[in-house]
Short mmCIF file of C-alpha atoms in Angstrom, two decimals:
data_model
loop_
_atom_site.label_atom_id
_atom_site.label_comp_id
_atom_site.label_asym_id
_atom_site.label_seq_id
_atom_site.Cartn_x
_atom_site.Cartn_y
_atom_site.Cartn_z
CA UNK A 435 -7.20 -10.11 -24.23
CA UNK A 436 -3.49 -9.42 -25.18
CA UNK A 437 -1.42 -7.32 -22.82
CA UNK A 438 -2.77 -3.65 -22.71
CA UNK A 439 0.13 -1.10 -22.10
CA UNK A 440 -1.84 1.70 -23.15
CA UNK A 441 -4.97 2.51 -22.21
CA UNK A 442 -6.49 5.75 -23.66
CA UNK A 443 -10.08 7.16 -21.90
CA UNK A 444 -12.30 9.81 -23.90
CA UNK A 445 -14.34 12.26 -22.01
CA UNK A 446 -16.82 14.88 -22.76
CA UNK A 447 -16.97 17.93 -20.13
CA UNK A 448 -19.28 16.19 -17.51
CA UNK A 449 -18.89 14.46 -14.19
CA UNK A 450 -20.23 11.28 -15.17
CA UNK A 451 -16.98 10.69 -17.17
CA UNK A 452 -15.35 9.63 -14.10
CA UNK A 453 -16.63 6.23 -14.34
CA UNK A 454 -14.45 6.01 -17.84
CA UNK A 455 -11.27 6.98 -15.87
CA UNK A 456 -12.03 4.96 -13.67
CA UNK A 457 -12.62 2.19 -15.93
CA UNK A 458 -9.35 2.90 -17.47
CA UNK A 459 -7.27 3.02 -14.00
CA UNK A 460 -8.55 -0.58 -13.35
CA UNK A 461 -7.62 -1.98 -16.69
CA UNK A 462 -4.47 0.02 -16.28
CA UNK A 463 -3.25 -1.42 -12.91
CA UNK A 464 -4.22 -5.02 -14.01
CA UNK A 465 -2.05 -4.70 -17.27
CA UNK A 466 0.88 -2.58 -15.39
CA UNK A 467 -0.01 0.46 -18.25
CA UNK A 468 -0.32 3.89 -18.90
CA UNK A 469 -3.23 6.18 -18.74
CA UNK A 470 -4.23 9.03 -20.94
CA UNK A 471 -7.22 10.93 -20.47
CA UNK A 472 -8.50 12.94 -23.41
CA UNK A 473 -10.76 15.33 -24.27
CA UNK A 474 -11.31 16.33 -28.02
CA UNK A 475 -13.30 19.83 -28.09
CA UNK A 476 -14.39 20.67 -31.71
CA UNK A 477 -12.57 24.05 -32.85
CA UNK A 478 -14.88 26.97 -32.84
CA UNK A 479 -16.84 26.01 -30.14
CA UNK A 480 -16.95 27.42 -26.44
CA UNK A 481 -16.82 24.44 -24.81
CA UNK A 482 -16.26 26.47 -21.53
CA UNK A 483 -19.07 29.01 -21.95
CA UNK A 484 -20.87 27.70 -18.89
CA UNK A 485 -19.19 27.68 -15.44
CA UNK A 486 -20.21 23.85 -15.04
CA UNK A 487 -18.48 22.47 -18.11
CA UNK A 488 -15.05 24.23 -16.38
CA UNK A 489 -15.91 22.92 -13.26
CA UNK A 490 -16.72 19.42 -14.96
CA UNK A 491 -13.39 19.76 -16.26
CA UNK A 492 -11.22 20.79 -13.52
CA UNK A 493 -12.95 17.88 -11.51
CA UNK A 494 -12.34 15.41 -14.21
CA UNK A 495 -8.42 16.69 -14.02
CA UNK A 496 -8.58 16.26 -10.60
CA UNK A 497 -9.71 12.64 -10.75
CA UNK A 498 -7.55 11.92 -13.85
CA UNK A 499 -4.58 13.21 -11.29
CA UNK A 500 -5.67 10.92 -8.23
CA UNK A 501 -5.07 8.14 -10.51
CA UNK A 502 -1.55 8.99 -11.75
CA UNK A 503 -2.81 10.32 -15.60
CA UNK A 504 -2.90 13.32 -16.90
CA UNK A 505 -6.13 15.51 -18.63
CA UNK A 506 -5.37 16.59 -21.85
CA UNK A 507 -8.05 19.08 -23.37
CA UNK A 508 -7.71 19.64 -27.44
CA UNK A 509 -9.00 21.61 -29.99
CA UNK A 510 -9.52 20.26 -33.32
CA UNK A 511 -11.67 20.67 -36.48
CA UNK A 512 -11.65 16.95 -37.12
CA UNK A 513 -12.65 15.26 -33.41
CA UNK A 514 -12.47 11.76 -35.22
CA UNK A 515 -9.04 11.88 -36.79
CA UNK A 516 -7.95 13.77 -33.71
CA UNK A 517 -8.68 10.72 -31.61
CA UNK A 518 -7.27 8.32 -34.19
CA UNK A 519 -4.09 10.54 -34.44
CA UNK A 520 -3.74 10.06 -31.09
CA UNK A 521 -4.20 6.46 -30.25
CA UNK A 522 -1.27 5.77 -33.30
CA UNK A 523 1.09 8.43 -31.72
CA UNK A 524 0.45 6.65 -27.82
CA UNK A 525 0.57 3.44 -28.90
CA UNK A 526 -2.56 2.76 -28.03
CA UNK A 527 -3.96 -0.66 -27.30
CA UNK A 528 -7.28 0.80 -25.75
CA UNK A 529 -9.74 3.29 -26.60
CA UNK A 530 -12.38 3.57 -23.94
CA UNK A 531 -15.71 5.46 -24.76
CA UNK A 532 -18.89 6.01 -22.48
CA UNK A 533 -22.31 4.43 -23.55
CA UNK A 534 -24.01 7.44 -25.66
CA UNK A 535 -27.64 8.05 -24.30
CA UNK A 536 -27.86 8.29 -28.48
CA UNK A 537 -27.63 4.72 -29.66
CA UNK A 538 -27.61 5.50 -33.19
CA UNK A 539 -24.94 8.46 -32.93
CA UNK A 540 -22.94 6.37 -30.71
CA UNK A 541 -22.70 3.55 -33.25
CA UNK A 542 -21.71 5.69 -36.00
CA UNK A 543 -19.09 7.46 -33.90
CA UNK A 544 -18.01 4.28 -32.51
CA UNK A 545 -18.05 2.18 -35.98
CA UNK A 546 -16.22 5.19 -37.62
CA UNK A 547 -13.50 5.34 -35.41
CA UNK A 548 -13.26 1.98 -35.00
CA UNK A 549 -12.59 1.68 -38.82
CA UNK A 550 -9.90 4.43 -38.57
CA UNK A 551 -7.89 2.69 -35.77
CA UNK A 552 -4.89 0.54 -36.86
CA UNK A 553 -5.46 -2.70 -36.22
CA UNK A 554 -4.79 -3.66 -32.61
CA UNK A 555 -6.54 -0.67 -30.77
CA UNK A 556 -9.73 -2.20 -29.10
CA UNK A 557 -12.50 -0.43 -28.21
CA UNK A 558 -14.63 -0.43 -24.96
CA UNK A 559 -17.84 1.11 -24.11
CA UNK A 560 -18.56 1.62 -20.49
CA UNK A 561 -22.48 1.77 -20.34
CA UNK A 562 -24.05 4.29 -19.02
CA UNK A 563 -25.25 2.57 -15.84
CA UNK A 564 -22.28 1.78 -14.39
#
């Protein structure tokens, strides 16, 4: 694998998640890169309207923060193009993505972004189980 200098990890609003950043912090620390943790919440949607998904959150900042990277939380119509957007303006060299207990969604939503990246951005998908 070619050097990785920015690694960027997508998370959903649940605990489990911290396996990605963690994920990402080891990749990061064997390259020498930056982190960015990410979370893409579709626009018109209350993505906080339960007390766990802000306490899934705030403990996925917190672990994000341990690690020396930020959580970023975004709203967007587009969560696809959002994601893209983002890997071209952080130079991203890494998208990583949990396993999707939805096989079929997962490969769409992994094929179709993976089509959208520039070439160069890699994708891995941290199974589900680990």
């Amino acid at each position: 694998m070619n050097t990785i200098k920015n690694i960027m990890v997508c998370v959903t609003q649940q605990k489990t998640c911290k396996r990605l950043i963690k994920k990402g912090v080891k990749i990061r620390d064997a390259h020498d890169g930056n982190l960015f943790v990410i979370h893409v919440a579709k626009e018109g949607c209350h993505f906080l309207n339960k007390k766990e998904d802000g306490d899934a959150l705030e403990f996925l900042f917190d672990v994000a923060k341990s690690h020396g990277a930020s959580l970023t939380v975004v709203r967007a119509q587009d969560i696809l193009g959002t994601l893209r957007d983002l890997a071209v303006k952080n130079e991203i060299d890494l998208i990583i993505l949990g396993e999707s207990y939805e096989n079929k969604q997962e490969k769409n939503m992994v094929n179709m972004l993976e089509e959208s990246l520039p070439d160069g951005v890699g994708i891995e998908i941290v199974p589900v189980a680990s």
